[in-house]
Amino acid sequence: MGIMAVSAMYPHSATTEVLLIFGMLLFVSAFGLGYGPMCWLILAEIFQGPYRSKGMSLGSVVNRLGSFTIASTYLTLVSVLGFGGTFTLYMLIGIVSVSFAYAFVPDLTGKTMGV
């Protein structure tokens, strides 16, 4: 996101366009390999037994509402903040999300989970 935010602040040239495309590819790849599946993995590990289905349902709803919010506000954000400002905002939201996960999601390494 940082690559996209910085390259979008400069005038369009071949270099900034390549950086934007590279930034988007890097973001999608990293999200799919790392942070993307975390919603499903964390929910499946935290909720136990009879609460797992309800927890996964709630997690799915929150995940889809978040995706809908990003998709429906993107064009408005670009028109108000510009590309650089929009990607900077997304980058800040990502930093807050990672900080929240680091601070509040429990480490389950080596712990047995109930069925």
mmCIF file of C-alpha atoms in Angstrom:
data_model
loop_
_atom_site.group_PDB
_atom_site.id
_atom_site.type_symbol
_atom_site.label_atom_id
_atom_site.label_comp_id
_atom_site.label_asym_id
_atom_site.label_seq_id
_atom_site.Cartn_x
_atom_site.Cartn_y
_atom_site.Cartn_z
ATOM 1 C CA MET A 1 0.000 0.000 0.000
ATOM 2 C CA GLY A 2 2.864 2.327 0.735
ATOM 3 C CA ILE A 3 4.286 1.863 -2.774
ATOM 4 C CA MET A 4 0.904 2.709 -4.285
ATOM 5 C CA ALA A 5 0.402 5.703 -1.993
ATOM 6 C CA VAL A 6 3.797 7.218 -2.789
ATOM 7 C CA SER A 7 3.713 6.543 -6.527
ATOM 8 C CA ALA A 8 0.175 7.932 -6.861
ATOM 9 C CA MET A 9 1.293 11.278 -5.416
ATOM 10 C CA TYR A 10 3.657 11.968 -8.302
ATOM 11 C CA PRO A 11 2.726 12.930 -11.859
ATOM 12 C CA HIS A 12 1.884 10.079 -14.186
ATOM 13 C CA SER A 13 4.838 8.581 -15.966
ATOM 14 C CA ALA A 14 5.896 5.134 -17.032
ATOM 15 C CA THR A 15 7.773 4.687 -13.742
ATOM 16 C CA THR A 16 4.818 5.586 -11.516
ATOM 17 C CA GLU A 17 2.480 3.376 -13.547
ATOM 18 C CA VAL A 18 4.868 0.424 -13.160
ATOM 19 C CA LEU A 19 5.137 1.131 -9.425
ATOM 20 C CA LEU A 20 1.346 1.258 -9.090
ATOM 21 C CA ILE A 21 0.914 -2.052 -10.908
ATOM 22 C CA PHE A 22 3.750 -3.624 -8.910
ATOM 23 C CA GLY A 23 2.228 -2.314 -5.673
ATOM 24 C CA MET A 24 -1.186 -3.744 -6.512
ATOM 25 C CA LEU A 25 0.272 -7.134 -7.454
ATOM 26 C CA LEU A 26 2.380 -7.197 -4.308
ATOM 27 C CA PHE A 27 -0.606 -6.260 -2.142
ATOM 28 C CA VAL A 28 -2.924 -8.892 -3.639
ATOM 29 C CA SER A 29 -0.233 -11.579 -3.377
ATOM 30 C CA ALA A 30 0.678 -10.719 0.202
ATOM 31 C CA PHE A 31 -2.968 -10.461 1.232
ATOM 32 C CA GLY A 32 -3.818 -13.845 -0.277
ATOM 33 C CA LEU A 33 -0.837 -15.530 1.343
ATOM 34 C CA GLY A 34 -0.938 -13.823 4.715
ATOM 35 C CA TYR A 35 -3.620 -11.568 6.112
ATOM 36 C CA GLY A 36 -6.504 -12.638 3.839
ATOM 37 C CA PRO A 37 -7.225 -16.103 5.225
ATOM 38 C CA MET A 38 -6.648 -14.977 8.817
ATOM 39 C CA CYS A 39 -10.334 -14.210 9.327
ATOM 40 C CA TRP A 40 -11.270 -17.816 8.670
ATOM 41 C CA LEU A 41 -8.334 -19.349 10.520
ATOM 42 C CA ILE A 42 -8.658 -17.241 13.649
ATOM 43 C CA LEU A 43 -12.410 -17.703 13.904
ATOM 44 C CA ALA A 44 -12.113 -21.461 13.458
ATOM 45 C CA GLU A 45 -9.508 -21.625 16.234
ATOM 46 C CA ILE A 46 -11.096 -19.256 18.746
ATOM 47 C CA PHE A 47 -14.697 -20.435 18.697
ATOM 48 C CA GLN A 48 -15.234 -23.888 20.072
ATOM 49 C CA GLY A 49 -17.836 -26.602 19.645
ATOM 50 C CA PRO A 50 -21.405 -25.326 19.452
ATOM 51 C CA TYR A 51 -20.311 -21.685 19.082
ATOM 52 C CA ARG A 52 -18.105 -22.255 16.060
ATOM 53 C CA SER A 53 -20.877 -22.113 13.453
ATOM 54 C CA LYS A 54 -22.370 -18.931 14.931
ATOM 55 C CA GLY A 55 -18.932 -17.336 15.232
ATOM 56 C CA MET A 56 -18.011 -18.218 11.660
ATOM 57 C CA SER A 57 -21.357 -16.827 10.457
ATOM 58 C CA LEU A 58 -20.815 -13.560 12.309
ATOM 59 C CA GLY A 59 -17.245 -13.375 11.030
ATOM 60 C CA SER A 60 -18.449 -13.915 7.454
ATOM 61 C CA VAL A 61 -21.014 -11.134 7.765
ATOM 62 C CA VAL A 62 -18.458 -8.693 9.186
ATOM 63 C CA ASN A 63 -15.935 -9.676 6.494
ATOM 64 C CA ARG A 64 -18.448 -9.131 3.673
ATOM 65 C CA LEU A 65 -19.675 -5.844 5.148
ATOM 66 C CA GLY A 66 -16.091 -4.616 5.328
ATOM 67 C CA SER A 67 -15.478 -5.601 1.716
ATOM 68 C CA PHE A 68 -18.723 -3.916 0.657
ATOM 69 C CA THR A 69 -17.770 -0.736 2.507
ATOM 70 C CA ILE A 70 -14.357 -0.573 0.830
ATOM 71 C CA ALA A 71 -15.807 -1.270 -2.619
ATOM 72 C CA SER A 72 -18.683 1.199 -2.296
ATOM 73 C CA THR A 73 -16.605 4.082 -0.922
ATOM 74 C CA TYR A 74 -13.532 3.711 -3.145
ATOM 75 C CA LEU A 75 -14.610 6.059 -5.941
ATOM 76 C CA THR A 76 -15.799 8.702 -3.473
ATOM 77 C CA LEU A 77 -12.501 8.520 -1.605
ATOM 78 C CA VAL A 78 -10.521 8.828 -4.830
ATOM 79 C CA SER A 79 -12.513 11.909 -5.878
ATOM 80 C CA VAL A 80 -12.069 13.531 -2.440
ATOM 81 C CA LEU A 81 -8.569 12.390 -1.407
ATOM 82 C CA GLY A 82 -7.016 11.439 -4.744
ATOM 83 C CA PHE A 83 -5.250 8.150 -5.396
ATOM 84 C CA GLY A 84 -2.389 8.900 -3.043
ATOM 85 C CA GLY A 85 -4.665 9.892 -0.184
ATOM 86 C CA THR A 86 -6.933 6.894 -0.700
ATOM 87 C CA PHE A 87 -4.086 4.394 -0.637
ATOM 88 C CA THR A 88 -2.523 6.214 2.319
ATOM 89 C CA LEU A 89 -5.827 5.835 4.187
ATOM 90 C CA TYR A 90 -5.956 2.132 3.293
ATOM 91 C CA MET A 91 -2.355 1.741 4.426
ATOM 92 C CA LEU A 92 -3.169 3.352 7.775
ATOM 93 C CA ILE A 93 -6.205 1.096 8.200
ATOM 94 C CA GLY A 94 -3.937 -1.893 7.499
ATOM 95 C CA ILE A 95 -1.413 -0.741 10.092
ATOM 96 C CA VAL A 96 -4.181 -0.328 12.679
ATOM 97 C CA SER A 97 -5.537 -3.795 11.798
ATOM 98 C CA VAL A 98 -2.167 -5.482 12.197
ATOM 99 C CA SER A 99 -1.553 -3.608 15.464
ATOM 100 C CA PHE A 100 -4.958 -4.684 16.774
ATOM 101 C CA ALA A 101 -4.326 -8.306 15.813
ATOM 102 C CA TYR A 102 -0.893 -8.255 17.426
ATOM 103 C CA ALA A 103 -2.261 -6.763 20.647
ATOM 104 C CA PHE A 104 -5.525 -8.649 21.079
ATOM 105 C CA VAL A 105 -5.529 -11.928 19.141
ATOM 106 C CA PRO A 106 -4.290 -14.664 21.468
ATOM 107 C CA ASP A 107 -1.351 -16.860 20.551
ATOM 108 C CA LEU A 108 -2.696 -20.398 20.226
ATOM 109 C CA THR A 109 0.586 -22.133 19.461
ATOM 110 C CA GLY A 110 0.791 -25.468 21.231
ATOM 111 C CA LYS A 111 -2.642 -25.205 22.848
ATOM 112 C CA THR A 112 -5.262 -27.892 22.348
ATOM 113 C CA MET A 113 -8.561 -26.714 21.013
ATOM 114 C CA GLY A 114 -11.906 -28.131 22.072
ATOM 115 C CA VAL A 115 -14.129 -29.788 19.504
#
